[in-house]
Tab-separated table of C-alpha atoms and ligand atoms in Angstrom:
chain	number	residue	atom	x	y	z
I	1	UNK	CA	109.708	14.946	105.708
I	2	UNK	CA	108.682	11.961	103.671
I	3	UNK	CA	111.143	10.822	101.031
I	4	UNK	CA	108.210	10.648	98.655
I	5	UNK	CA	108.043	14.330	97.833
I	6	UNK	CA	110.897	16.443	96.561
I	7	UNK	CA	111.057	20.168	97.298
I	8	UNK	CA	110.639	22.853	94.664
I	9	UNK	CA	111.487	26.538	94.686
I	10	UNK	CA	108.681	28.811	93.505
I	11	UNK	CA	110.550	31.387	91.463
I	12	UNK	CA	113.478	33.336	92.834
I	13	UNK	CA	111.995	34.769	96.028
I	14	UNK	CA	113.125	31.891	98.239
I	15	UNK	CA	109.736	30.235	98.803
I	16	UNK	CA	110.215	26.460	98.927
I	17	UNK	CA	107.417	23.901	99.100
I	18	UNK	CA	106.748	20.237	98.355
I	19	UNK	CA	106.727	19.563	94.592
I	20	UNK	CA	103.005	18.833	94.824
I	21	UNK	CA	100.729	20.827	97.107
I	22	UNK	CA	97.163	20.166	98.167
I	23	UNK	CA	94.258	22.135	96.769
I	24	UNK	CA	91.786	22.237	99.647
I	25	UNK	CA	88.797	23.939	97.984
I	26	UNK	CA	86.808	20.781	97.254
I	27	UNK	CA	86.728	19.850	100.934
I	28	UNK	CA	84.346	22.764	101.568
I	29	UNK	CA	83.197	24.250	98.275
I	30	UNK	CA	82.715	23.891	94.556
I	31	UNK	CA	82.235	20.197	93.931
I	32	UNK	CA	79.149	19.227	95.894
I	33	UNK	CA	78.563	18.745	99.620
I	34	UNK	CA	81.414	19.552	101.964
I	35	UNK	CA	83.443	16.703	103.447
I	36	UNK	CA	82.763	15.982	107.120
I	37	UNK	CA	85.166	17.803	109.408
I	38	UNK	CA	86.517	14.553	110.782
I	39	UNK	CA	87.326	13.127	107.346
I	40	UNK	CA	88.712	16.434	106.108
I	41	UNK	CA	91.088	16.693	109.063
I	42	UNK	CA	92.220	13.102	108.493
I	43	UNK	CA	92.961	13.914	104.854
I	44	UNK	CA	94.905	17.081	105.686
I	45	UNK	CA	96.977	15.281	108.325
I	46	UNK	CA	97.669	12.427	105.921
I	47	UNK	CA	98.850	14.897	103.301
I	48	UNK	CA	101.356	16.337	105.758
I	49	UNK	CA	102.470	12.850	106.783
I	50	UNK	CA	103.120	12.069	103.105
I	51	UNK	CA	105.301	15.144	102.694
I	52	UNK	CA	102.907	17.861	101.513
I	53	UNK	CA	104.018	21.218	102.886
I	54	UNK	CA	101.882	23.477	100.673
I	55	UNK	CA	98.173	23.950	101.373
I	56	UNK	CA	95.917	26.098	99.197
I	57	UNK	CA	92.761	27.774	100.461
I	58	UNK	CA	90.819	31.045	100.034
I	59	UNK	CA	88.419	33.245	101.942
I	60	UNK	CA	85.845	32.372	99.262
I	61	UNK	CA	85.995	28.594	99.806
I	62	UNK	CA	82.872	28.136	101.890
I	63	UNK	CA	83.136	31.101	102.230
I	64	UNK	CA	85.317	31.039	105.348
I	65	UNK	CA	84.786	27.352	106.194
I	66	UNK	CA	87.844	26.095	104.327
I	67	UNK	CA	90.221	28.510	106.067
I	68	UNK	CA	88.730	27.570	109.433
I	69	UNK	CA	89.174	23.888	108.615
I	70	UNK	CA	92.837	24.391	107.721
I	71	UNK	CA	93.361	26.476	110.849
I	72	UNK	CA	92.262	23.580	112.977
I	73	UNK	CA	93.809	20.722	110.998
I	74	UNK	CA	97.222	22.267	110.386
I	75	UNK	CA	97.690	23.744	113.871
I	76	UNK	CA	99.792	20.815	115.187
I	77	UNK	CA	102.397	21.317	112.441
I	78	UNK	CA	101.747	24.942	111.475
I	79	UNK	CA	105.402	25.960	111.437
I	80	UNK	CA	106.329	23.177	109.027
I	81	UNK	CA	103.881	24.101	106.290
I	82	UNK	CA	103.186	26.926	103.865
I	83	UNK	CA	99.591	28.153	103.897
I	84	UNK	CA	98.335	30.092	100.902
I	85	UNK	CA	95.036	31.964	100.963
I	86	UNK	CA	93.274	34.564	98.806
I	87	UNK	CA	91.267	37.769	99.048
I	88	UNK	CA	89.281	39.642	96.446
I	89	UNK	CA	85.513	39.109	96.625
I	90	UNK	CA	82.809	41.164	98.347
I	91	UNK	CA	82.116	39.539	101.713
I	92	UNK	CA	84.100	36.542	100.481
I	93	UNK	CA	81.272	35.557	98.139
I	94	UNK	CA	82.193	34.953	94.519
I	95	UNK	CA	78.685	35.797	93.293
I	96	UNK	CA	78.743	39.264	94.897
I	97	UNK	CA	81.576	40.468	92.695
I	98	UNK	CA	85.137	41.644	93.240
I	99	UNK	CA	86.561	43.765	96.034
I	100	UNK	CA	90.288	44.360	96.187
I	101	UNK	CA	89.969	47.721	97.917
I	102	UNK	CA	92.836	48.260	100.373
I	103	UNK	CA	90.361	48.221	103.280
I	104	UNK	CA	88.912	44.896	102.199
I	105	UNK	CA	92.383	43.388	101.753
I	106	UNK	CA	93.203	44.441	105.322
I	107	UNK	CA	89.899	43.165	106.724
I	108	UNK	CA	90.215	39.815	104.962
I	109	UNK	CA	93.794	39.411	106.135
I	110	UNK	CA	92.888	40.026	109.779
I	111	UNK	CA	89.920	37.637	109.581
I	112	UNK	CA	91.955	34.981	107.763
I	113	UNK	CA	94.709	35.149	110.384
I	114	UNK	CA	92.094	34.365	113.034
I	115	UNK	CA	90.449	31.571	111.062
I	116	UNK	CA	93.809	30.049	110.165
I	117	UNK	CA	94.882	30.322	113.829
I	118	UNK	CA	98.190	31.851	112.847
I	119	UNK	CA	100.181	35.069	113.128
I	120	UNK	CA	101.193	35.213	109.464
I	121	UNK	CA	99.885	34.185	106.072
I	122	UNK	CA	102.745	32.618	104.141
I	123	UNK	CA	101.356	33.425	100.708
I	124	UNK	CA	98.533	35.891	100.127
I	125	UNK	CA	96.990	35.941	96.667
I	126	UNK	CA	94.684	38.388	95.005
I	127	UNK	CA	92.032	35.913	93.765
I	128	UNK	CA	91.073	37.924	90.677
I	129	UNK	CA	92.271	41.263	89.349
I	130	UNK	CA	89.732	43.955	90.282
I	131	UNK	CA	89.257	46.373	87.367
I	132	UNK	CA	88.225	49.247	89.628
I	133	UNK	CA	91.232	49.112	91.962
I	134	UNK	CA	94.619	50.014	90.442
I	135	UNK	CA	96.883	46.996	90.797
I	136	UNK	CA	99.548	49.295	92.280
I	137	UNK	CA	97.197	49.956	95.228
I	138	UNK	CA	96.653	46.241	95.724
I	139	UNK	CA	100.385	45.483	95.600
I	140	UNK	CA	101.061	48.480	97.862
I	141	UNK	CA	98.606	47.223	100.479
I	142	UNK	CA	100.128	43.735	100.460
I	143	UNK	CA	103.573	45.359	100.716
I	144	UNK	CA	102.443	47.099	103.931
I	145	UNK	CA	101.066	43.817	105.292
I	146	UNK	CA	104.411	42.182	104.553
I	147	UNK	CA	106.222	45.009	106.392
I	148	UNK	CA	103.881	44.489	109.335
I	149	UNK	CA	104.807	40.782	109.390
I	150	UNK	CA	101.256	39.615	108.709
I	151	UNK	CA	102.033	38.256	105.252
I	152	UNK	CA	105.247	36.718	103.890
I	153	UNK	CA	104.781	36.484	100.121
I	154	UNK	CA	102.486	38.066	97.511
I	155	UNK	CA	100.679	36.067	94.836
I	156	UNK	CA	98.213	36.764	92.047
I	157	UNK	CA	95.642	34.448	90.470
I	158	UNK	CA	94.488	34.404	86.845
I	159	UNK	CA	96.191	37.766	86.290
I	160	UNK	CA	97.298	38.921	82.858
I	161	UNK	CA	100.882	39.847	82.087
I	162	UNK	CA	100.323	43.593	82.236
I	163	UNK	CA	98.861	43.434	85.744
I	164	UNK	CA	101.660	41.117	86.848
I	165	UNK	CA	104.334	43.495	85.573
I	166	UNK	CA	102.718	46.557	87.137
I	167	UNK	CA	102.217	44.853	90.491
I	168	UNK	CA	105.743	43.438	90.473
I	169	UNK	CA	107.234	46.944	90.346
I	170	UNK	CA	105.511	47.864	93.627
I	171	UNK	CA	105.807	44.550	95.456
I	172	UNK	CA	107.602	41.559	93.924
I	173	UNK	CA	105.115	38.862	93.008
I	174	UNK	CA	106.296	35.471	94.242
I	175	UNK	CA	103.713	33.219	92.610
I	176	UNK	CA	101.070	33.288	89.910
I	177	UNK	CA	98.279	30.752	90.315
I	178	UNK	CA	96.214	30.033	87.204
I	179	UNK	CA	94.520	27.111	85.567
I	180	UNK	CA	96.959	24.922	83.650
I	181	UNK	CA	96.828	21.315	82.560
I	182	UNK	CA	96.936	19.072	79.533
I	183	UNK	CA	93.590	20.481	78.474
I	184	UNK	CA	94.261	24.176	79.198
I	185	UNK	CA	97.688	25.328	78.016
I	186	UNK	CA	97.079	28.992	77.341
I	187	UNK	CA	99.573	30.220	80.026
I	188	UNK	CA	102.438	28.812	77.932
I	189	UNK	CA	102.034	31.590	75.358
I	190	UNK	CA	102.525	34.893	77.175
I	191	UNK	CA	102.454	34.106	80.863
I	192	UNK	CA	105.317	31.595	81.161
I	193	UNK	CA	107.906	33.798	79.417
I	194	UNK	CA	106.916	36.702	81.688
I	195	UNK	CA	107.167	34.590	84.837
I	196	UNK	CA	110.530	33.221	83.752
I	197	UNK	CA	111.838	36.733	83.062
I	198	UNK	CA	110.625	38.087	86.421
I	199	UNK	CA	111.549	35.027	88.516
I	200	UNK	CA	107.967	34.299	89.524
I	201	UNK	CA	106.856	30.744	90.385
I	202	UNK	CA	103.742	29.129	88.936
I	203	UNK	CA	101.035	27.165	90.731
I	204	UNK	CA	98.634	25.467	88.318
I	205	UNK	CA	95.136	25.050	89.689
I	206	UNK	CA	92.795	22.337	88.432
I	207	UNK	CA	95.827	20.370	87.146
I	208	UNK	CA	93.542	17.332	86.829
I	209	UNK	CA	91.088	19.312	84.710
I	210	UNK	CA	88.612	19.470	87.627
I	211	UNK	CA	88.716	15.681	87.674
I	212	UNK	CA	88.160	15.100	83.948
I	213	UNK	CA	91.763	14.089	83.199
I	214	UNK	CA	91.594	11.258	85.719
I	215	UNK	CA	89.183	9.331	83.504
I	216	UNK	CA	86.432	9.159	86.131
I	217	UNK	CA	84.041	11.557	84.375
I	218	UNK	CA	82.100	10.789	81.213
I	219	UNK	CA	78.900	11.865	79.438
I	220	UNK	CA	76.798	9.864	81.934
I	221	UNK	CA	78.273	11.465	85.049
I	222	UNK	CA	75.688	13.277	87.188
I	223	UNK	CA	77.089	16.078	89.320
I	224	UNK	CA	75.519	17.159	92.602
I	225	UNK	CA	73.173	20.159	92.009
I	226	UNK	CA	75.602	22.418	93.914
I	227	UNK	CA	78.584	21.308	91.811
I	228	UNK	CA	80.231	24.193	89.924
I	229	UNK	CA	80.894	21.952	86.938
I	230	UNK	CA	77.152	22.075	86.118
I	231	UNK	CA	77.663	25.591	84.744
I	232	UNK	CA	81.017	25.046	83.027
I	233	UNK	CA	80.576	24.704	79.245
I	234	UNK	CA	83.483	22.243	79.038
I	235	UNK	CA	81.497	19.951	81.329
I	236	UNK	CA	78.171	19.988	79.534
I	237	UNK	CA	77.088	16.564	78.383
I	238	UNK	CA	77.940	17.069	74.745
I	239	UNK	CA	81.422	18.389	75.480
I	240	UNK	CA	82.132	15.673	78.041
I	241	UNK	CA	81.356	13.185	75.310
I	242	UNK	CA	83.481	14.951	72.704
I	243	UNK	CA	86.383	15.382	75.146
I	244	UNK	CA	86.580	11.678	76.030
I	245	UNK	CA	89.296	11.450	73.388
I	246	UNK	CA	91.581	13.318	75.805
I	247	UNK	CA	91.020	10.672	78.460
I	248	UNK	CA	91.408	7.810	75.989
I	249	UNK	CA	94.815	9.091	74.915
I	250	UNK	CA	95.877	9.676	78.501
I	251	UNK	CA	94.781	6.166	79.423
I	252	UNK	CA	96.737	4.611	76.579
I	253	UNK	CA	99.878	6.466	77.548
I	254	UNK	CA	99.442	5.785	81.275
I	255	UNK	CA	99.024	2.080	80.605
I	256	UNK	CA	102.347	1.952	78.794
I	257	UNK	CA	104.048	3.667	81.740
I	258	UNK	CA	102.123	1.455	84.210
I	259	UNK	CA	100.703	4.423	86.059
I	260	UNK	CA	97.289	6.146	86.152
I	261	UNK	CA	95.923	8.962	83.941
I	262	UNK	CA	95.862	11.297	86.969
I	263	UNK	CA	99.533	10.592	87.589
I	264	UNK	CA	100.442	11.334	83.966
I	265	UNK	CA	98.441	14.571	84.056
I	266	UNK	CA	100.411	15.707	87.117
I	267	UNK	CA	103.811	14.407	85.969
I	268	UNK	CA	103.323	16.283	82.700
I	269	UNK	CA	102.651	19.565	84.526
I	270	UNK	CA	105.702	19.004	86.748
I	271	UNK	CA	107.884	18.302	83.713
I	272	UNK	CA	107.117	21.632	82.045
I	273	UNK	CA	109.234	23.868	84.337
I	274	UNK	CA	111.187	23.321	87.563
I	275	UNK	CA	109.400	26.319	89.124
I	276	UNK	CA	105.921	24.821	88.793
I	277	UNK	CA	104.062	23.308	91.779
I	278	UNK	CA	100.601	21.879	91.035
I	279	UNK	CA	97.913	21.737	93.725
I	280	UNK	CA	95.563	18.872	92.825
I	281	UNK	CA	92.491	18.653	95.016
I	282	UNK	CA	90.866	15.552	96.415
I	283	UNK	CA	88.625	14.598	99.298
I	284	UNK	CA	89.838	10.976	99.355
I	285	UNK	CA	92.986	9.575	100.948
I	286	UNK	CA	93.558	6.856	98.337
I	287	UNK	CA	93.493	9.490	95.585
I	288	UNK	CA	95.800	11.752	97.561
I	289	UNK	CA	98.302	8.874	97.725
I	290	UNK	CA	97.863	8.209	94.019
I	291	UNK	CA	98.354	11.849	93.099
I	292	UNK	CA	101.467	12.371	95.226
I	293	UNK	CA	103.189	9.403	93.560
I	294	UNK	CA	103.211	11.490	90.381
I	295	UNK	CA	106.240	13.331	91.769
I	296	UNK	CA	108.247	10.120	91.302
I	297	UNK	CA	107.379	9.670	87.632
I	298	UNK	CA	110.050	10.651	85.195
I	299	UNK	CA	108.841	11.572	81.749
I	300	UNK	CA	111.684	11.365	79.250
I	301	UNK	CA	112.121	13.752	76.349
I	302	UNK	CA	110.653	11.069	74.112
I	303	UNK	CA	107.650	10.648	76.444
I	304	UNK	CA	107.015	14.378	76.436
I	305	UNK	CA	107.323	14.510	72.667
I	306	UNK	CA	104.875	11.653	72.304
I	307	UNK	CA	102.365	13.434	74.552
I	308	UNK	CA	102.912	16.649	72.600
I	309	UNK	CA	102.351	14.931	69.274
I	310	UNK	CA	99.134	13.299	70.417
I	311	UNK	CA	97.606	16.185	72.348
I	312	UNK	CA	98.474	18.908	69.860
I	313	UNK	CA	96.077	17.260	67.424
I	314	UNK	CA	93.131	17.318	69.861
I	315	UNK	CA	90.847	20.309	70.006
I	316	UNK	CA	89.277	20.417	73.444
I	317	UNK	CA	85.602	21.403	73.302
I	318	UNK	CA	83.929	23.992	75.518
I	319	UNK	CA	85.021	27.057	77.449
I	320	UNK	CA	86.579	26.528	80.867
I	321	UNK	CA	84.337	29.186	82.447
I	322	UNK	CA	80.805	30.417	81.785
I	323	UNK	CA	80.709	33.843	80.156
I	324	UNK	CA	80.144	35.908	83.327
I	325	UNK	CA	83.189	34.359	85.037
I	326	UNK	CA	85.322	34.331	81.910
I	327	UNK	CA	85.354	38.123	82.110
I	328	UNK	CA	87.300	37.919	85.363
I	329	UNK	CA	90.302	35.950	84.125
I	330	UNK	CA	93.462	37.018	82.338
I	331	UNK	CA	93.020	40.690	83.357
N	401	LIG	N1	92.759	30.412	91.964
N	401	LIG	C1	91.601	29.968	91.539
N	401	LIG	O1	90.782	30.713	91.014
N	401	LIG	C2	91.274	28.509	91.710
N	401	LIG	C3	90.226	27.929	90.967
N	401	LIG	C4	89.972	26.564	91.139
N	401	LIG	C5	90.739	25.823	92.019
N	401	LIG	N2	91.744	26.426	92.742
N	401	LIG	C6	92.591	25.651	93.676
N	401	LIG	O2	93.166	24.560	92.984
N	401	LIG	C7	92.874	23.346	93.649
N	401	LIG	C8	92.789	22.185	92.671
N	401	LIG	O3	91.876	22.459	91.621
N	401	LIG	P1	90.476	21.711	91.471
N	401	LIG	O4	90.109	21.070	92.753
N	401	LIG	O5	89.573	22.695	90.845
N	401	LIG	O6	90.724	20.636	90.340
N	401	LIG	P2	91.641	19.355	90.159
N	401	LIG	O7	92.655	19.275	91.222
N	401	LIG	O8	92.060	19.375	88.746
N	401	LIG	O9	90.567	18.173	90.302
N	401	LIG	C9	89.861	17.943	91.473
N	401	LIG	C10	88.790	16.900	91.177
N	401	LIG	O10	89.400	15.697	90.750
N	401	LIG	C11	88.998	14.599	91.558
N	401	LIG	N3	90.222	13.790	91.753
N	401	LIG	C12	91.367	14.168	92.360
N	401	LIG	N4	92.294	13.188	92.286
N	401	LIG	C13	91.716	12.173	91.629
N	401	LIG	C14	92.173	10.888	91.227
N	401	LIG	N5	93.397	10.465	91.488
N	401	LIG	N6	91.302	10.085	90.551
N	401	LIG	C15	90.049	10.499	90.268
N	401	LIG	N7	89.569	11.711	90.603
N	401	LIG	C16	90.393	12.542	91.274
N	401	LIG	C17	88.454	15.211	92.818
N	401	LIG	O11	87.387	14.438	93.324
N	401	LIG	P3	87.469	13.708	94.760
N	401	LIG	O12	87.455	14.767	95.778
N	401	LIG	O13	86.226	12.887	94.734
N	401	LIG	O14	88.728	12.901	94.738
N	401	LIG	C18	87.933	16.570	92.356
N	401	LIG	O15	86.605	16.461	91.902
N	401	LIG	C19	91.579	23.649	94.419
N	401	LIG	O16	91.385	22.775	95.480
N	401	LIG	C20	91.814	25.078	94.852
N	401	LIG	O17	92.604	25.084	96.040
N	401	LIG	C21	92.020	27.740	92.574
């Protein structure tokens, strides 16, 4: 294990991972063309070499390609890492709608085990709450998979507090994964107190604001036609322009601390709770190195207060999801 990354405990279930994980989605899906297999494997191996022991994927990333990539890349050190994947869409395709039926959960688990070249999934998330399948049935199915040794821990993603509580009664939830960053702080209101009460860990996705908080995106940025950000209101040209103030403030603060905006964005997330483990995504080794150094940054109480004072006055423009996808979150 590299000295660079401390270990964190995700809630009270005993799951321990590197303080920063790696979000692997962008290697295959979401932000333009997929990375070549050779480069992607190099990046995943480098992450492990630098101390990352927590890798995030999903059936839907590709679909299937991202799990298969991780299966191949992580095989040499499989037993030293925690692999998290997700079920919950029809045929693994996000545009076909949700499917958390017990049969689909079982099918996806079996297929994911094969693609990941493993005999157990360390952390299995429901990707989105499915309104037509009682959450008790979902939790009950994962409970059976845990009994069968195919899954170790149960997670939920973008679930609301009522679903979390109901699921937790049937099968303890180890982790909630939802969007959280300096420009999306909604989980602090209801979700964090619930997680703290129930001993559930938190994994913020898009902790770099899908790249925006790094300062590399502005009103002139042109995304690849297949890039998801083309349909996100927060990323339309007008809102990118209006939201530059967020980046300006981050830059100013980062300069004082002699670090980068991306590193401040991650250090801030890490400073919120000891049971939080962000999973920034990147396809580039130099950015991976940059991002992981955030675990070494100590933000003092005064630093955090300064960030609070500045950012609480900024109103971020634009919804984080288009309307049809917004309906799927917080359920
Ligand atoms: N549960 C869910 O529904 C859900 C939803 C979204 C994401 N996720 C998970 O969360 C992970 C992370 O979220 P995310 O990828 O959406 O967003 P993110 O980590 O906030 O940002 C990723 C973007 O930032 C860029 N980037 C990363 N580090 C950078 C740096 N140091 N400087 C400049 N640019 C940088 C990346 O581009 P380059 O590749 O060019 O570096 C990429 O476009 C995903 O990989 C996925 O595993 C889960």
